[in-house]
mmCIF file of C-alpha atoms in Angstrom:
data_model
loop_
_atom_site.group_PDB
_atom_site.id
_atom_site.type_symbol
_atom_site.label_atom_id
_atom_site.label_comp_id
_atom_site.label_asym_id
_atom_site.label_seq_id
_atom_site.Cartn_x
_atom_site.Cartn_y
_atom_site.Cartn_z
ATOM 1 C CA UNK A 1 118.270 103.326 100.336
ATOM 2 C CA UNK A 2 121.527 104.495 99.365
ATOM 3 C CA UNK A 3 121.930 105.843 102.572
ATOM 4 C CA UNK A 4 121.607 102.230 104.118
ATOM 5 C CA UNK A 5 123.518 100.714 100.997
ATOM 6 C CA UNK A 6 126.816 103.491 102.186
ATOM 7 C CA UNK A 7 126.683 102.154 105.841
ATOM 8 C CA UNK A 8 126.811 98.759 104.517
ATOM 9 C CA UNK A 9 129.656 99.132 102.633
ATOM 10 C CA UNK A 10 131.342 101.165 105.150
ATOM 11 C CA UNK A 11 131.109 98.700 107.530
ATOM 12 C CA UNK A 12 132.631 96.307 105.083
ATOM 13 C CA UNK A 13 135.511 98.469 104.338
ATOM 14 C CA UNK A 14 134.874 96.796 100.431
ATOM 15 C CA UNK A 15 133.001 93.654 99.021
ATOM 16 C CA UNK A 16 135.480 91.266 97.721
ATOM 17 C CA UNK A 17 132.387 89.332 95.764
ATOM 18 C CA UNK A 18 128.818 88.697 95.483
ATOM 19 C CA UNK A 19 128.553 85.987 97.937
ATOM 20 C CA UNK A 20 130.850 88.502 100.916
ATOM 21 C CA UNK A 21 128.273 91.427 99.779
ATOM 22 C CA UNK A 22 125.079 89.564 100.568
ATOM 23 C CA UNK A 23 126.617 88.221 103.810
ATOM 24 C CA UNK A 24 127.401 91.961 105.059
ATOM 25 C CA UNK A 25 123.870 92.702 104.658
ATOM 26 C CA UNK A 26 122.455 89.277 105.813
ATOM 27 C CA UNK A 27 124.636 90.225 109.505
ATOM 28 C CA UNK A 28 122.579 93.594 109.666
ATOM 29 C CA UNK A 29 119.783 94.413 110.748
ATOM 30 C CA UNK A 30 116.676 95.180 108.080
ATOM 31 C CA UNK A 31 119.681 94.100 105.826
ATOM 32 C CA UNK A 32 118.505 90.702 105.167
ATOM 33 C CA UNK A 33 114.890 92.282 103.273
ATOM 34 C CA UNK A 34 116.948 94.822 102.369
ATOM 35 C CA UNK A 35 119.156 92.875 100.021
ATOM 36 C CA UNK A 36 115.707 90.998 99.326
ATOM 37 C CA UNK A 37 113.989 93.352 97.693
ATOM 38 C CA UNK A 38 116.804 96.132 96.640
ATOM 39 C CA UNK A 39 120.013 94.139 95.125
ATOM 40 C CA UNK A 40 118.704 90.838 95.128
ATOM 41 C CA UNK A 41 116.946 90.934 91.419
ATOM 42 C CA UNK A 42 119.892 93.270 89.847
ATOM 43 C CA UNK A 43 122.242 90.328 90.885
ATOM 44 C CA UNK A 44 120.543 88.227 88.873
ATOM 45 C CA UNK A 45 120.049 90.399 85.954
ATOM 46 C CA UNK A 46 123.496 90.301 85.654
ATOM 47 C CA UNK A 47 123.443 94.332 86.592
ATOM 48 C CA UNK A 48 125.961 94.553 89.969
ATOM 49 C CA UNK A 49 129.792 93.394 89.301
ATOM 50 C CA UNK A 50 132.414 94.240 91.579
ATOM 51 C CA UNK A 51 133.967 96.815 89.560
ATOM 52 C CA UNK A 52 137.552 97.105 90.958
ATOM 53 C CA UNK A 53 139.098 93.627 90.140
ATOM 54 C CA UNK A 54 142.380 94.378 92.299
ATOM 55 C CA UNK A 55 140.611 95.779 95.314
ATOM 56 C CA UNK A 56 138.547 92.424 94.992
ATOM 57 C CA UNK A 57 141.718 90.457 95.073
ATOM 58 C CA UNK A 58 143.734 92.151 98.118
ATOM 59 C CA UNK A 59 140.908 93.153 100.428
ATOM 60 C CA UNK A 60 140.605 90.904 103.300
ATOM 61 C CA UNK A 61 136.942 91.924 104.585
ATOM 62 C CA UNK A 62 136.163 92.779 107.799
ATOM 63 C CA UNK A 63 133.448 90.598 109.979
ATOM 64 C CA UNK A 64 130.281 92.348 110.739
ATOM 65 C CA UNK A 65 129.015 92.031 114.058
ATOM 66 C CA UNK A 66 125.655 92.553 114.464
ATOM 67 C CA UNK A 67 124.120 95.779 116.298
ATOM 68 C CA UNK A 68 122.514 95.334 119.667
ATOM 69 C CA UNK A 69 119.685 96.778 120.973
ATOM 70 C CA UNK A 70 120.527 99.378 123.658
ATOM 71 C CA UNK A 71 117.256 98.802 125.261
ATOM 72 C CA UNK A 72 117.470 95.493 126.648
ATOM 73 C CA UNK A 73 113.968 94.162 126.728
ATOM 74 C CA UNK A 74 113.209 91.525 130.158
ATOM 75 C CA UNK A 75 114.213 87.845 129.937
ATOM 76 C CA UNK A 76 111.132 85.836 129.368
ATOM 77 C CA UNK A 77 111.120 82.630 131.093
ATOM 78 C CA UNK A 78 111.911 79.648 128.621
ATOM 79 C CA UNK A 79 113.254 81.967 126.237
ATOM 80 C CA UNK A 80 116.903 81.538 124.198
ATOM 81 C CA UNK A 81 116.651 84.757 122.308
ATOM 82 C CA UNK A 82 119.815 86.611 121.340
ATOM 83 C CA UNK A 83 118.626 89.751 122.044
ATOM 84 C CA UNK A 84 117.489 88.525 125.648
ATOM 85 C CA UNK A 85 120.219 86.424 126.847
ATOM 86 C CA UNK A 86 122.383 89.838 126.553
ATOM 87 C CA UNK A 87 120.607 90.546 130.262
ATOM 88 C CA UNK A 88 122.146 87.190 131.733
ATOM 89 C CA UNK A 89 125.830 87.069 129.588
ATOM 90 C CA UNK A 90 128.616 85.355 131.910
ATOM 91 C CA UNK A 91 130.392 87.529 134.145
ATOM 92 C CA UNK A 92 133.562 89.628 133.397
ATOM 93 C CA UNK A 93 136.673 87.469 134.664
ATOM 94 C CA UNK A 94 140.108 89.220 135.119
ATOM 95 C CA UNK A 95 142.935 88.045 132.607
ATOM 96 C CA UNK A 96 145.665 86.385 134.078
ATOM 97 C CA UNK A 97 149.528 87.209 133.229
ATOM 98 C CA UNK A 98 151.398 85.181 131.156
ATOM 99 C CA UNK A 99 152.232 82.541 134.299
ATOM 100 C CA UNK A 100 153.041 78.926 132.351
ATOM 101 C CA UNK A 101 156.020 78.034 131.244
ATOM 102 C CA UNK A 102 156.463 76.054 128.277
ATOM 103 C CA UNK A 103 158.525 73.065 130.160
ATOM 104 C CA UNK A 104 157.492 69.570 131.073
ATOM 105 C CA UNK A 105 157.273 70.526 134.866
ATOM 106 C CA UNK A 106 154.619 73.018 134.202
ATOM 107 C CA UNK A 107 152.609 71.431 131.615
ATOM 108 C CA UNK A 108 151.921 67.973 129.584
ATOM 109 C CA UNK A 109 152.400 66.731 125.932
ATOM 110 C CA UNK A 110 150.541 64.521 124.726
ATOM 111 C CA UNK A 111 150.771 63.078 121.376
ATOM 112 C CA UNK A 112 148.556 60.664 118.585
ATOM 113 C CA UNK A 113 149.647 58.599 116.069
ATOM 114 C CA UNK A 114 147.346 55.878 114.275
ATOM 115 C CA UNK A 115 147.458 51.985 115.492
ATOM 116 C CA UNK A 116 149.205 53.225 119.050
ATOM 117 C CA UNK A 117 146.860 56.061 120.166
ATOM 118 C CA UNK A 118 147.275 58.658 122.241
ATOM 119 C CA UNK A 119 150.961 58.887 124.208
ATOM 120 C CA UNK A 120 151.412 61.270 127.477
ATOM 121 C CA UNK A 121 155.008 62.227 127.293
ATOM 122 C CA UNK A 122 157.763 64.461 128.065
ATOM 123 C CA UNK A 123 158.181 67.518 125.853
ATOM 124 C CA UNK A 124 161.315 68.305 123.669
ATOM 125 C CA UNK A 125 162.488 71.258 123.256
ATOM 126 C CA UNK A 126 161.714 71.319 119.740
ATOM 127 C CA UNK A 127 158.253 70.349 120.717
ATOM 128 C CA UNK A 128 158.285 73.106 123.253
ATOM 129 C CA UNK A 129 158.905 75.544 120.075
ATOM 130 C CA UNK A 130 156.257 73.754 118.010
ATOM 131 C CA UNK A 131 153.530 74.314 120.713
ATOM 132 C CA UNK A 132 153.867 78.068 120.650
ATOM 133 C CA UNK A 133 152.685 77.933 117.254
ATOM 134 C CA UNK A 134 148.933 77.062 119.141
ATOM 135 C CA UNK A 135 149.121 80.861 119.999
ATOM 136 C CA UNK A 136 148.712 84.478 117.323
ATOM 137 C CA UNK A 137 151.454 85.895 116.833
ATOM 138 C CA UNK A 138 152.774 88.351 114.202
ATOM 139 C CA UNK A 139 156.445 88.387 115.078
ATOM 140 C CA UNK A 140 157.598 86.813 118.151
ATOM 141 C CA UNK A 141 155.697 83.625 119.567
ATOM 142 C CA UNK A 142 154.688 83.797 122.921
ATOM 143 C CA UNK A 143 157.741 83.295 126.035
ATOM 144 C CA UNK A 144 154.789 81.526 127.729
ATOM 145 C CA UNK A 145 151.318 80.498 127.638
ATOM 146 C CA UNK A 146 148.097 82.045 129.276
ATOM 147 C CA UNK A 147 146.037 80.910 132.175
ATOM 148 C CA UNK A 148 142.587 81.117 132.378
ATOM 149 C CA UNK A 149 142.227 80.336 136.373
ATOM 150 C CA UNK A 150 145.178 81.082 139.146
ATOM 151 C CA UNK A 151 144.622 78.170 140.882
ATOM 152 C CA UNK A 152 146.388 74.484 140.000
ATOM 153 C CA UNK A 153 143.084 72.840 139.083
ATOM 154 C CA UNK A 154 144.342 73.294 135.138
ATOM 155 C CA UNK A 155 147.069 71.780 133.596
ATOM 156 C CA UNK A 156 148.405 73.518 129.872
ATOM 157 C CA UNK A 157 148.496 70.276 127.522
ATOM 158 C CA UNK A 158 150.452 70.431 124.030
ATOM 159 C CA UNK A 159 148.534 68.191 121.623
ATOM 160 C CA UNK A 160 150.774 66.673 118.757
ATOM 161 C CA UNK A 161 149.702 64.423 115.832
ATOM 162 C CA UNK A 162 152.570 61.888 114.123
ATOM 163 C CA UNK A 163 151.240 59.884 110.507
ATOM 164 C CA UNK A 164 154.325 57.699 110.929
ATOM 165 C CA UNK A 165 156.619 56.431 113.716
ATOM 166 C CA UNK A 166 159.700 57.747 112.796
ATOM 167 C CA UNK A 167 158.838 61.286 112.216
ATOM 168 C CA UNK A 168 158.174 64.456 114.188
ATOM 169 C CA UNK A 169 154.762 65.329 116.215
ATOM 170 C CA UNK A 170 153.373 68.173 114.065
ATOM 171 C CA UNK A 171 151.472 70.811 116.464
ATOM 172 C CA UNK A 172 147.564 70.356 116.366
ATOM 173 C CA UNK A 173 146.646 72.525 119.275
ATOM 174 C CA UNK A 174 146.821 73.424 122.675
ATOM 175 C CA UNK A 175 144.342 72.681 125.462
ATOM 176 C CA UNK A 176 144.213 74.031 129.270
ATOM 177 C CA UNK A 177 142.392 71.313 130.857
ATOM 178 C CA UNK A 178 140.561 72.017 133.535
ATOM 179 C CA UNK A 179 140.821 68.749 135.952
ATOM 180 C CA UNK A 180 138.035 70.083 138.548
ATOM 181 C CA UNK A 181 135.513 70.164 136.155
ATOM 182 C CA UNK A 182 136.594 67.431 133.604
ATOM 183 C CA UNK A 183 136.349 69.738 130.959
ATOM 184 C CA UNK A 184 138.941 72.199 128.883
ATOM 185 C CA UNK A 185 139.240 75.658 129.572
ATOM 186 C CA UNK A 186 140.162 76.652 126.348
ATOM 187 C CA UNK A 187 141.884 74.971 123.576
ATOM 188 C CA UNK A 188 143.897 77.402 121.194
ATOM 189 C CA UNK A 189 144.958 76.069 117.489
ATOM 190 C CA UNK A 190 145.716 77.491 114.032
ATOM 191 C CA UNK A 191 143.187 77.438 110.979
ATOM 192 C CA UNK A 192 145.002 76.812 108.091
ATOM 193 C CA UNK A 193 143.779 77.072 104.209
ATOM 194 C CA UNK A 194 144.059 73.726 102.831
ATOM 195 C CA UNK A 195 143.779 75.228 99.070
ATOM 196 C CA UNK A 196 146.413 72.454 97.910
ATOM 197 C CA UNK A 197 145.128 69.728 99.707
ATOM 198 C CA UNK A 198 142.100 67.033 99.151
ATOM 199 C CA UNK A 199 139.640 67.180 101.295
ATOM 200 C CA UNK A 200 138.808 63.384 102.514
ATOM 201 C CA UNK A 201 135.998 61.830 100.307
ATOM 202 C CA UNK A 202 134.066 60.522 103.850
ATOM 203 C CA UNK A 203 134.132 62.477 106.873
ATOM 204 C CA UNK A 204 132.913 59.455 108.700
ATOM 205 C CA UNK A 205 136.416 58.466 108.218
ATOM 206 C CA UNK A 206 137.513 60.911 111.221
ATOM 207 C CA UNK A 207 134.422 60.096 113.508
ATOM 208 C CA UNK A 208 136.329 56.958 115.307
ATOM 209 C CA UNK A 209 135.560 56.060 118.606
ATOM 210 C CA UNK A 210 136.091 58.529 121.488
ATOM 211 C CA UNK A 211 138.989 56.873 123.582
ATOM 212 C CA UNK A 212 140.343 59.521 126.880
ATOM 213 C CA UNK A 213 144.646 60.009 126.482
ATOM 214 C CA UNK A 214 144.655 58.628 129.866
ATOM 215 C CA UNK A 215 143.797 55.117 128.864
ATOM 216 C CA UNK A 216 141.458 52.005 131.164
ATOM 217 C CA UNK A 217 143.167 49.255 132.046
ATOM 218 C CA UNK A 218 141.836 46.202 131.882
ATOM 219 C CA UNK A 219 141.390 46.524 135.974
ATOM 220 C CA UNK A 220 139.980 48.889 137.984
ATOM 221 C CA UNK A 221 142.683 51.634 139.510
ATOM 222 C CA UNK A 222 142.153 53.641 142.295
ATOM 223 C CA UNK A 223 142.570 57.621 141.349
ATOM 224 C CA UNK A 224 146.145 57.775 142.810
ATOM 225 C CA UNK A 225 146.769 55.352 141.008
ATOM 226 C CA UNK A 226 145.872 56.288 137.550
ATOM 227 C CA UNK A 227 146.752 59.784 138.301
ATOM 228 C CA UNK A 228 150.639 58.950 138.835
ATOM 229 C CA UNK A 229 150.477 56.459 135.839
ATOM 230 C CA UNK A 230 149.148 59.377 133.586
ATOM 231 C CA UNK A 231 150.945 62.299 135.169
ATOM 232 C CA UNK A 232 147.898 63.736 136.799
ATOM 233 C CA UNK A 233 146.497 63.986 133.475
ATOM 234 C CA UNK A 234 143.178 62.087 133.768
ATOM 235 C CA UNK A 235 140.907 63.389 131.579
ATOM 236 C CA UNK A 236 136.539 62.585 132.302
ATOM 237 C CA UNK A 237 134.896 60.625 129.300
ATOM 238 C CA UNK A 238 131.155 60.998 129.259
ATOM 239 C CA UNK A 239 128.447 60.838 126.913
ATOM 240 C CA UNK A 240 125.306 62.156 126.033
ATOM 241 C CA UNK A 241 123.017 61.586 128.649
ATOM 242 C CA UNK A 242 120.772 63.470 131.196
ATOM 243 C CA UNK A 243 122.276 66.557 133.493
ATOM 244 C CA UNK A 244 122.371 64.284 136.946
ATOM 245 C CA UNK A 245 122.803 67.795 138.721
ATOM 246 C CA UNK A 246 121.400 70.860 137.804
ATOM 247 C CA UNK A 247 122.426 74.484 138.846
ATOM 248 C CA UNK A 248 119.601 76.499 136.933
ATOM 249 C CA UNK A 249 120.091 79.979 138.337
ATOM 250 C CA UNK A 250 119.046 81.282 134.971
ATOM 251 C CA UNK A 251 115.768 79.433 134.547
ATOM 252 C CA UNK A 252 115.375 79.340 130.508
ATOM 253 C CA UNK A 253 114.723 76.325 128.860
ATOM 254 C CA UNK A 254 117.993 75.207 128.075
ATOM 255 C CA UNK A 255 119.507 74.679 131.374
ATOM 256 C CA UNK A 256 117.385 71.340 131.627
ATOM 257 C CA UNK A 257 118.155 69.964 128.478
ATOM 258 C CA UNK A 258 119.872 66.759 127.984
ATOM 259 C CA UNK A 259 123.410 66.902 126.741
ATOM 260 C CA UNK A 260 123.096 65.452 123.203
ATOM 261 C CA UNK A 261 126.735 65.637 122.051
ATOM 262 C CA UNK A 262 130.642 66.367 122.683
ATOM 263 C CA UNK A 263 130.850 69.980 121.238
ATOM 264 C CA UNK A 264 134.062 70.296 118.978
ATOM 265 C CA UNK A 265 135.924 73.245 120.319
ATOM 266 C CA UNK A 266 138.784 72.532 117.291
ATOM 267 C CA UNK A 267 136.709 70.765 114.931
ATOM 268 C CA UNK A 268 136.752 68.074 112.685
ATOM 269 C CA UNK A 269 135.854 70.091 109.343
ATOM 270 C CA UNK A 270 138.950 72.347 109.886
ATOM 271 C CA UNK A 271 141.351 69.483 109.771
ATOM 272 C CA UNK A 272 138.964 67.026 107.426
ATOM 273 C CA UNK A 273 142.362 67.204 104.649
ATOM 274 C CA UNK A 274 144.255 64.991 107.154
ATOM 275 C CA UNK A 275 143.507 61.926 108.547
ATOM 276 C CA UNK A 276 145.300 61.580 111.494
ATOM 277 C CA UNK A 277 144.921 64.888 112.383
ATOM 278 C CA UNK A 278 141.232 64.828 112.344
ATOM 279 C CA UNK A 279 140.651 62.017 113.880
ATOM 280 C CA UNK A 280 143.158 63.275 116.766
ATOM 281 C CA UNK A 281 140.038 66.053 117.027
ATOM 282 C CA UNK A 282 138.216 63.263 118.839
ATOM 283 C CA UNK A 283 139.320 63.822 122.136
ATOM 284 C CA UNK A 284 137.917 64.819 125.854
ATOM 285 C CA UNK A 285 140.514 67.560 125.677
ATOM 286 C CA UNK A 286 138.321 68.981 122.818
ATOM 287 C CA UNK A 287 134.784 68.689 124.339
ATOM 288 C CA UNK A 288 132.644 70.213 126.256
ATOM 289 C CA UNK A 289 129.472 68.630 127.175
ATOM 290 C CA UNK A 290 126.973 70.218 124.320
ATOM 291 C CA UNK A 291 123.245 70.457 123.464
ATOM 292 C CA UNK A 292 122.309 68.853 120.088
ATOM 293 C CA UNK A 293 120.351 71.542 118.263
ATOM 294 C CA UNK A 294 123.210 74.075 119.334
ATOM 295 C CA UNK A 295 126.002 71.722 118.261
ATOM 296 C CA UNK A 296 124.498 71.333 114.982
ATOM 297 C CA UNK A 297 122.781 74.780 114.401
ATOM 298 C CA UNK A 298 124.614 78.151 115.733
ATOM 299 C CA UNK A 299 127.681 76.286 117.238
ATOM 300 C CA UNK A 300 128.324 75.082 113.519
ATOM 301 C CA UNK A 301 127.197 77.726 111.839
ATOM 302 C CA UNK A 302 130.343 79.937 113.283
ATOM 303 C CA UNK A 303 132.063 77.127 112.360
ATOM 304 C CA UNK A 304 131.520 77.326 108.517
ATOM 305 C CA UNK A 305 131.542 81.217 108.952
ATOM 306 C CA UNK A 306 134.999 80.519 110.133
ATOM 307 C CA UNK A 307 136.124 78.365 106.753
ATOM 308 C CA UNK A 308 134.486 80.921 104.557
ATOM 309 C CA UNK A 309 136.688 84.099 105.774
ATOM 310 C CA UNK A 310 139.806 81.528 105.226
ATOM 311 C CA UNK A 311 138.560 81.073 102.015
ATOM 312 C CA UNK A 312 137.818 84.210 101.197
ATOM 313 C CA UNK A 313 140.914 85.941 102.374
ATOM 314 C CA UNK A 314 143.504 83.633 100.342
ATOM 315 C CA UNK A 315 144.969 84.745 97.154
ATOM 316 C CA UNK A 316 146.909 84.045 94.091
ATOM 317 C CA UNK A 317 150.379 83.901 96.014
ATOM 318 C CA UNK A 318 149.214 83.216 99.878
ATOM 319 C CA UNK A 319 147.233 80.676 101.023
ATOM 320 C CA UNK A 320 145.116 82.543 104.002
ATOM 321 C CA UNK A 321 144.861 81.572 108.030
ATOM 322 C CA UNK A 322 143.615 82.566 111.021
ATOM 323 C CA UNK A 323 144.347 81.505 114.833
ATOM 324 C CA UNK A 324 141.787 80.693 117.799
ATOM 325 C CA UNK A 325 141.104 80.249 121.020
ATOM 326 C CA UNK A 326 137.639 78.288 122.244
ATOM 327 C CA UNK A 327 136.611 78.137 125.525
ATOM 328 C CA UNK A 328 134.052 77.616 128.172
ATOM 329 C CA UNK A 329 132.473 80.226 130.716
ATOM 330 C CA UNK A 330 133.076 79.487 134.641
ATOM 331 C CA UNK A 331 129.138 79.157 134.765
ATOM 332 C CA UNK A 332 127.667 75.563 134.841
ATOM 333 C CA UNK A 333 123.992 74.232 133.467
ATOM 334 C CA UNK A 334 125.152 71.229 136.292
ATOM 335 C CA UNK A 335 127.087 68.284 135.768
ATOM 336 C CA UNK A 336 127.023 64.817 134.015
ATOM 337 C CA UNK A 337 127.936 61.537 134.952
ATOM 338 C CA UNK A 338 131.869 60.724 134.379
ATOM 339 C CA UNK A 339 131.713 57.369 132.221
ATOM 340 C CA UNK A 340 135.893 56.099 133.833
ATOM 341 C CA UNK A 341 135.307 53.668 136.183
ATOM 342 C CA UNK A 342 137.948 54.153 139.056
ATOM 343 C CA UNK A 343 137.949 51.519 142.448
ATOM 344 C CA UNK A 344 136.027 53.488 144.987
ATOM 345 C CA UNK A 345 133.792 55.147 142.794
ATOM 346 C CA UNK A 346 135.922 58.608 143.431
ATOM 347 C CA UNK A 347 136.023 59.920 139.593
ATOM 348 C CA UNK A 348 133.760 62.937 139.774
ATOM 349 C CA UNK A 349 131.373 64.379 137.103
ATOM 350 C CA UNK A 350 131.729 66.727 134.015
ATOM 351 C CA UNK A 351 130.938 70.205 133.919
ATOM 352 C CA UNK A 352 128.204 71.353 131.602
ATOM 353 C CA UNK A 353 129.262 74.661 130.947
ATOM 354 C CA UNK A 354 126.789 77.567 130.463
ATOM 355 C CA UNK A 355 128.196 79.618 127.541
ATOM 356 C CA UNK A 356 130.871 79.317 125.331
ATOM 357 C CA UNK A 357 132.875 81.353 123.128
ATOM 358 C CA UNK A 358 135.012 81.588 120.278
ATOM 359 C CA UNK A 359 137.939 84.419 119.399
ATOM 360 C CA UNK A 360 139.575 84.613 115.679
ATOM 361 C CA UNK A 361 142.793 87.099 114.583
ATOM 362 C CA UNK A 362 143.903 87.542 111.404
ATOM 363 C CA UNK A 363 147.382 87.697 111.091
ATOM 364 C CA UNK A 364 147.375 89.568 107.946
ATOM 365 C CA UNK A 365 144.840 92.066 108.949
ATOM 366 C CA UNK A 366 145.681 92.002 112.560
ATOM 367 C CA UNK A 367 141.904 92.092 113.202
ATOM 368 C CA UNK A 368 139.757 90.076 115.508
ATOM 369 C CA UNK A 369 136.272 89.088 115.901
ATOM 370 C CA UNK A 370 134.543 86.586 118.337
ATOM 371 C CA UNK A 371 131.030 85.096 118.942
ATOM 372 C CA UNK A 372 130.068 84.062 122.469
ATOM 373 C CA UNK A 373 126.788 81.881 122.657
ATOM 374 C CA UNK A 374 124.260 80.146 125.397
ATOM 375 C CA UNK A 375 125.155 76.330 125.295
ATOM 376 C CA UNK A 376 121.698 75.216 123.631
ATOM 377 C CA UNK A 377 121.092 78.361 121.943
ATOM 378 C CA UNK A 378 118.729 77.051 118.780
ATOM 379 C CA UNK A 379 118.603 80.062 116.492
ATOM 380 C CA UNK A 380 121.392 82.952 116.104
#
């Protein structure tokens, strides 16, 4: 037992409180009846403290991953397992250089502000500056942005939010979207500690109606048209529906699913202390076509894991955040039906994408941790 209890803490380089010390042994594995039956009671005898009150304070923890199986058993069919899926994960892609500039020739900037909407515009230069802040950094920001694919199916998009008319966009996030497949490669974005802020007393306040930045008019457009009226950013509204083409190389039970929500890739809890800027969350260059049990189970879960370590990490004299990058794997479920209606009939569907994944870095630690999960994964 103390053997075990060692490893733990190892891992955890410290515990900066009780609730960080039962999640280090909740991530391993036998740690969960571990803690159960060996710490558990003592805790609430009042007989385990964290002794060292300034290592408590200054420690930023480290994430636990937890340990995979080397033996990999076989993939049963209809089967979402964790430990299975490890025989099927997406295939390794090649990083691209840095190739985008941050100009308006080589990518788009978009921007919302409440009563007008959403505004496709050319960048500023002080803009420009602002959007690198969508990117980790720990002294200089980035000379350019990266790009997921080579080709010039994906255009980089800086996403600003404005309260008022008259002042400057602030930076919410940055999205490559991926016009092929009608969904975002990745979107990158800031997590910020809103210790001094209050949080907004409904969250149904930010859930307004999903509305593409490349508006409908009133009549039908052909796609040239609406392409060089939105500066070949049109992005694909859709909703939940059936996949109306499937591509299940995989065979589990997930690929067949129905889509059952637009998965958050910046979500809505990590701006829910502004108004405008989580309601600007509610865009097609934040979704990906998701499964409802995943959306609302794992996909959420690493969500609130996410808030907890920016809790966790402040202090007296900082307030504590973290940057990331979300994004979709190249592999597809299928597609769903596009919901723009274009003359012709020549808008094309939405990807539904197969995995997705999630990267963090702590500027303060200069650590990172990510999570990479099956798109209608229902337990992990």
């Amino acid at each position: 037992d103390a053997t075990f209890f060692i490893q733990a803490r190892k891992k955890a380089k410290c515990f900066t409180n009780m609730a960080h010390l039962k999640g280090v042994f909740t991530e391993l594995p036998n740690g969960k009846q571990f803690f159960k039956e060996k710490i558990s009671l003592e805790i609430e005898m009042g007989m385990v403290c964290i002794s060292n009150e300034q290592l408590r304070r200054s420690c930023a923890p480290e994430l636990i991953k937890p340990v995979i199986p080397r033996t990999k058993p076989k993939l049963s069919r209809g089967s979402t397992e964790i430990a299975e899926c490890n025989l099927t994960m997406p295939k390794i892609r090649t990083v691209q250089e840095l190739q985008r500039g941050f100009n308006s020739n080589d990518m788009r900037f978009v921007t919302f502000a409440p009563k007008i909407g959403w505004n496709i515009h050319n960048g500023s230069a002080a803009e420009m500056e602002k959007c690198k802040e969508a990117f980790p950094y720990v002294k200089n920001k980035l000379a350019a942005p990266p790009r997921a694919v080579p080709d010039t199916t994906s255009l980089g998009v800086c996403v600003f939010v404005r309260s008022k008319s008259e002042e400057a966009g602030q930076n919410l996030m940055y999205s490559e979207y991926n016009t092929a497949r009608g969904i975002p490669n990745f979107v990158a974005f800031k997590v910020s500690d809103f210790m001094n802020k209050d949080k907004l007393e409904k969250a149904d306040v930010c859930r307004v109606s999903w509305k593409p930045v490349c508006s409908n008019y009133k009549k039908l457009e052909t796609f040239e048209q609406i392409q060089a009226r939105c500066h070949h950013l049109v992005d694909r509204p859709f909703h939940p529906d059936a996949l109306s083409f499937h591509t299940c190389d995989l065979e589990d039970v997930t690929c067949r699913l129905d889509v059952g929500t637009r998965g958050h890739m910046l979500p809505v809890s990590f701006n829910s202390w502004d108004e405008v800027r989580c309601k600007a969350t509610m865009t097609y260059l934040n979704a990906f076509p998701s499964r409802s049990e995943f959306d609302g189970g794992p996909w959420s879960s690493r969500e609130k894991a996410v808030l907890n370590y920016v809790r966790m990490t402040r202090s007296k004299d900082r307030a504590s955040s973290v940057w990331m990058v979300v994004g979709v794997s190249t592999e597809t479920d299928g597609n769903l039906k596009c919901s723009r209606a274009l003359l012709g009939n020549t808008m094309q569907n939405v990807d539904v994408p197969k995995y997705v994944w999630s990267a963090m870095f702590d500027p303060i630690t200069k650590k990172a941790t990510g999570w990479i999960c099956r798109n209608g994964l229902t337990d992990g």
